[in-house]
Amino acid sequence: MSLNTNRPKVALLGLILESNRFARPAQREDFLSLTCLRKKSLMDEANSRNSSLAIEFVSFVKTMNATGDWEPYPILLMASRPLGPIQKAVFDEYCSEALDALTDDIDAIYLCHHGAMVAEHLDDPDGYIAREIRKKVGPKIPIIMTLDLHANISDTMCSSADLICGYRTNPHVDQFERGQEAAFSLRQILSGQADPKVAHVKLPLAPSSITLLTGTGPLGEVIDYGQRRQAELGGKIMNVSIFGNFIFSDVPENGVSIVVTARNDFDIAKNLAEELARLTWINREFFVRQLTPFDRAIEIAQNQNREPVIFSDSGDNPGGGGTGRTTQLLAKLVEKGVRDVLYGSFFDQKLAEEAMGLGLGSKFKAVFNRDSVQNQQWQKYDEPFTIDAEIIGLHDGEVIGRLGIFSGRKMSLGNCALLEINGIKVVVISERSQTADPIFFEMFGQKISNAHTVIVKSRGHFRAGFKSWFNDKDVFEVDTVGLTSPVLERWDFQNVPASSFPFDQDAAWSI
Ligand SMILES: [Zn+2]
């Protein structure tokens, strides 16, 4: 291996998927429809304006460009929208291509992953990749990994990577800073200023995603405290990452993880990780939250004498593997005659295509989920729904995110339509995405400020996109059906450790 620290050759790799065990398996097409780029085309997209790539990847490349000379060695970046386990054949192909491309003259590797991937044949494919890469390149080549806050951390990941850098915000609005941090850290390692040591503590605490916001709540508190302790310890700590886990992956690695990377002293990392783990454990009772009951949400929607509100259709969040197709809440709103609602977004390509064909101003019988056979686990909540509708908006779905997690990011939503259904304006899209940005409505000229009730198929990330209009008190997380229902008792988890809180209220842990 070369030790070229003046112009380091850095391999760029990534396989990004958040797997919901109950959702449809992720196939090759699911990556092709979002991100599957190699070599020069990968670098061109990373360096382009409003890149469609994962923001931390773009930021890592830009920061490396800005902080000195380097030789980017772009291999392959694949990303799918959240789905089920990745198919074995797709995973194996990725691994072969990645490992074969790692030549002897590489100085470092950047791995851009989510960290909550499941494969058809593996519970910890993120860890598997990191370990195989480590085996191939040997112990001396730095491997830097960025991960989502919802990653399910394994010891394999922590022993294979030199530095793990997780998002610190939820909604996730710090990917740019984390990509920067990863690049700065790599520069320090390559220049000999750091010989990082990673410590990991896993807690038997497996909370639902709905309790993992960082603006308020126990996870945000411990993340903030971790940053304070890092500052107090001077330069001894390189990174503190606290991962909330993604419960729907249903893997043995489910559980909150504290990952601390010290500049060169493992004991300092271990002590801080344990300190933060103890603080998190003391606060475990706060990792539980109640939803707004379905019927109560309907009452709120019916009430015309109140301030505008926003509902999360929390059971059907495409950002967590939901289909984006459940219609039960829409059907009930129509039945109860609720009006003045903006509701987005239903993933129904056939319906959007039909609307495109009929044209603006047409009235027709809209059939949602016409092709749902509901004979698969992941389709069972996708009830067909037929209703008279008028087409009041059409769009090609090429947009740039405006606020929150998609801000500045190019998105292709395919054919899109806005349907008026008894005073409810319903967005239909052709690429499954969570409605975390007002652009989903604004692309049709709709103003969020004009709506009495906004409903989004998004579990938490919409908060960042819609905070200009709604405070926390105006947000209602509605107990709806779907593959991301945060009511954990409803799910038959097979692999989440049963002795975890809140599944086991008497769960015990100590160092
Ligand atoms: Zn996440």
PDB file of N, CA, C and O in Angstrom, residues 2 4 6-12 43 64-65 68-74 103 105-108 187:
ATOM      1  N   SER A   2       0.417   2.270  -0.644  1.00  0.00           N
ATOM      2  CA  SER A   2       1.221   3.488  -0.697  1.00  0.00           C
ATOM      3  C   SER A   2       0.950   4.337   0.547  1.00  0.00           C
ATOM      4  O   SER A   2      -0.046   4.152   1.235  1.00  0.00           O
ATOM      5  N   ASN A   4       0.915   7.794   0.439  1.00  0.00           N
ATOM      6  CA  ASN A   4       0.956   9.075  -0.238  1.00  0.00           C
ATOM      7  C   ASN A   4       0.040  10.062   0.473  1.00  0.00           C
ATOM      8  O   ASN A   4      -1.135  10.174   0.175  1.00  0.00           O
ATOM      9  N   ASN A   6       0.406  13.345   0.625  1.00  0.00           N
ATOM     10  CA  ASN A   6       0.265  14.640  -0.034  1.00  0.00           C
ATOM     11  C   ASN A   6      -0.880  14.648  -1.033  1.00  0.00           C
ATOM     12  O   ASN A   6      -1.575  15.637  -1.194  1.00  0.00           O
ATOM     13  N   ARG A   7      -0.998  13.532  -1.709  1.00  0.00           N
ATOM     14  CA  ARG A   7      -2.087  13.423  -2.681  1.00  0.00           C
ATOM     15  C   ARG A   7      -2.735  12.050  -2.497  1.00  0.00           C
ATOM     16  O   ARG A   7      -2.556  11.150  -3.319  1.00  0.00           O
ATOM     17  N   PRO A   8      -3.467  11.905  -1.393  1.00  0.00           N
ATOM     18  CA  PRO A   8      -3.997  10.578  -1.078  1.00  0.00           C
ATOM     19  C   PRO A   8      -5.031  10.131  -2.107  1.00  0.00           C
ATOM     20  O   PRO A   8      -5.843  10.929  -2.582  1.00  0.00           O
ATOM     21  N   LYS A   9      -4.962   8.851  -2.377  1.00  0.00           N
ATOM     22  CA  LYS A   9      -5.954   8.254  -3.277  1.00  0.00           C
ATOM     23  C   LYS A   9      -7.063   7.661  -2.407  1.00  0.00           C
ATOM     24  O   LYS A   9      -6.818   6.728  -1.626  1.00  0.00           O
ATOM     25  N   VAL A  10      -8.252   8.234  -2.511  1.00  0.00           N
ATOM     26  CA  VAL A  10      -9.342   7.854  -1.610  1.00  0.00           C
ATOM     27  C   VAL A  10     -10.450   7.162  -2.402  1.00  0.00           C
ATOM     28  O   VAL A  10     -11.056   7.753  -3.294  1.00  0.00           O
ATOM     29  N   ALA A  11     -10.689   5.907  -2.042  1.00  0.00           N
ATOM     30  CA  ALA A  11     -11.762   5.145  -2.691  1.00  0.00           C
ATOM     31  C   ALA A  11     -13.114   5.607  -2.148  1.00  0.00           C
ATOM     32  O   ALA A  11     -13.278   5.802  -0.942  1.00  0.00           O
ATOM     33  N   LEU A  12     -14.062   5.790  -3.051  1.00  0.00           N
ATOM     34  CA  LEU A  12     -15.403   6.249  -2.676  1.00  0.00           C
ATOM     35  C   LEU A  12     -16.400   5.142  -2.989  1.00  0.00           C
ATOM     36  O   LEU A  12     -16.536   4.725  -4.143  1.00  0.00           O
ATOM     37  N   MET A  43     -18.504  10.956  -9.943  1.00  0.00           N
ATOM     38  CA  MET A  43     -17.843  12.212  -9.567  1.00  0.00           C
ATOM     39  C   MET A  43     -18.547  13.418 -10.183  1.00  0.00           C
ATOM     40  O   MET A  43     -18.692  14.464  -9.544  1.00  0.00           O
ATOM     41  N   MET A  64     -13.105  17.410   0.624  1.00  0.00           N
ATOM     42  CA  MET A  64     -11.785  16.906   0.207  1.00  0.00           C
ATOM     43  C   MET A  64     -11.204  17.816  -0.871  1.00  0.00           C
ATOM     44  O   MET A  64     -10.013  18.136  -0.851  1.00  0.00           O
ATOM     45  N   ASN A  65     -12.034  18.255  -1.796  1.00  0.00           N
ATOM     46  CA  ASN A  65     -11.562  19.190  -2.829  1.00  0.00           C
ATOM     47  C   ASN A  65     -11.007  20.463  -2.206  1.00  0.00           C
ATOM     48  O   ASN A  65     -10.004  21.017  -2.667  1.00  0.00           O
ATOM     49  N   GLY A  68      -7.260  20.379   0.216  1.00  0.00           N
ATOM     50  CA  GLY A  68      -5.941  19.963  -0.252  1.00  0.00           C
ATOM     51  C   GLY A  68      -6.038  19.097  -1.488  1.00  0.00           C
ATOM     52  O   GLY A  68      -7.123  18.888  -2.027  1.00  0.00           O
ATOM     53  N   ASP A  69      -4.891  18.620  -1.862  1.00  0.00           N
ATOM     54  CA  ASP A  69      -4.857  17.760  -3.041  1.00  0.00           C
ATOM     55  C   ASP A  69      -5.351  16.365  -2.662  1.00  0.00           C
ATOM     56  O   ASP A  69      -5.211  15.938  -1.519  1.00  0.00           O
ATOM     57  N   TRP A  70      -5.943  15.686  -3.587  1.00  0.00           N
ATOM     58  CA  TRP A  70      -6.301  14.279  -3.383  1.00  0.00           C
ATOM     59  C   TRP A  70      -6.624  13.662  -4.724  1.00  0.00           C
ATOM     60  O   TRP A  70      -6.858  14.381  -5.703  1.00  0.00           O
ATOM     61  N   GLU A  71      -6.601  12.368  -4.727  1.00  0.00           N
ATOM     62  CA  GLU A  71      -6.988  11.663  -5.940  1.00  0.00           C
ATOM     63  C   GLU A  71      -8.261  10.877  -5.654  1.00  0.00           C
ATOM     64  O   GLU A  71      -8.209   9.810  -5.029  1.00  0.00           O
ATOM     65  N   PRO A  72      -9.399  11.427  -6.028  1.00  0.00           N
ATOM     66  CA  PRO A  72     -10.630  10.667  -5.790  1.00  0.00           C
ATOM     67  C   PRO A  72     -10.612   9.392  -6.630  1.00  0.00           C
ATOM     68  O   PRO A  72     -10.188   9.427  -7.791  1.00  0.00           O
ATOM     69  N   TYR A  73     -11.049   8.323  -6.015  1.00  0.00           N
ATOM     70  CA  TYR A  73     -11.117   7.058  -6.734  1.00  0.00           C
ATOM     71  C   TYR A  73     -12.561   6.546  -6.617  1.00  0.00           C
ATOM     72  O   TYR A  73     -12.878   5.697  -5.782  1.00  0.00           O
ATOM     73  N   PRO A  74     -13.456   7.142  -7.409  1.00  0.00           N
ATOM     74  CA  PRO A  74     -14.883   6.800  -7.284  1.00  0.00           C
ATOM     75  C   PRO A  74     -15.142   5.405  -7.836  1.00  0.00           C
ATOM     76  O   PRO A  74     -14.817   5.125  -8.991  1.00  0.00           O
ATOM     77  N   THR A 103      -7.706  -1.459  -5.226  1.00  0.00           N
ATOM     78  CA  THR A 103      -6.347  -1.760  -5.670  1.00  0.00           C
ATOM     79  C   THR A 103      -5.334  -1.491  -4.546  1.00  0.00           C
ATOM     80  O   THR A 103      -5.663  -0.865  -3.535  1.00  0.00           O
ATOM     81  N   ASP A 105      -2.912   0.525  -4.336  1.00  0.00           N
ATOM     82  CA  ASP A 105      -2.363   1.875  -4.159  1.00  0.00           C
ATOM     83  C   ASP A 105      -3.340   2.841  -3.479  1.00  0.00           C
ATOM     84  O   ASP A 105      -3.113   4.046  -3.451  1.00  0.00           O
ATOM     85  N   ILE A 106      -4.400   2.294  -2.892  1.00  0.00           N
ATOM     86  CA  ILE A 106      -5.381   3.167  -2.214  1.00  0.00           C
ATOM     87  C   ILE A 106      -4.854   3.592  -0.844  1.00  0.00           C
ATOM     88  O   ILE A 106      -4.244   2.796  -0.129  1.00  0.00           O
ATOM     89  N   ASP A 107      -5.096   4.856  -0.492  1.00  0.00           N
ATOM     90  CA  ASP A 107      -4.639   5.374   0.799  1.00  0.00           C
ATOM     91  C   ASP A 107      -5.738   5.422   1.848  1.00  0.00           C
ATOM     92  O   ASP A 107      -5.461   5.515   3.045  1.00  0.00           O
ATOM     93  N   ALA A 108      -6.998   5.448   1.415  1.00  0.00           N
ATOM     94  CA  ALA A 108      -8.105   5.517   2.373  1.00  0.00           C
ATOM     95  C   ALA A 108      -9.399   5.147   1.648  1.00  0.00           C
ATOM     96  O   ALA A 108      -9.456   5.164   0.413  1.00  0.00           O
ATOM     97  N   ARG A 187      -8.448  13.736   6.766  1.00  0.00           N
ATOM     98  CA  ARG A 187      -7.213  14.517   6.570  1.00  0.00           C
ATOM     99  C   ARG A 187      -6.308  14.396   7.794  1.00  0.00           C
ATOM    100  O   ARG A 187      -5.086  14.270   7.673  1.00  0.00           O
TER     101      ARG A 187
END
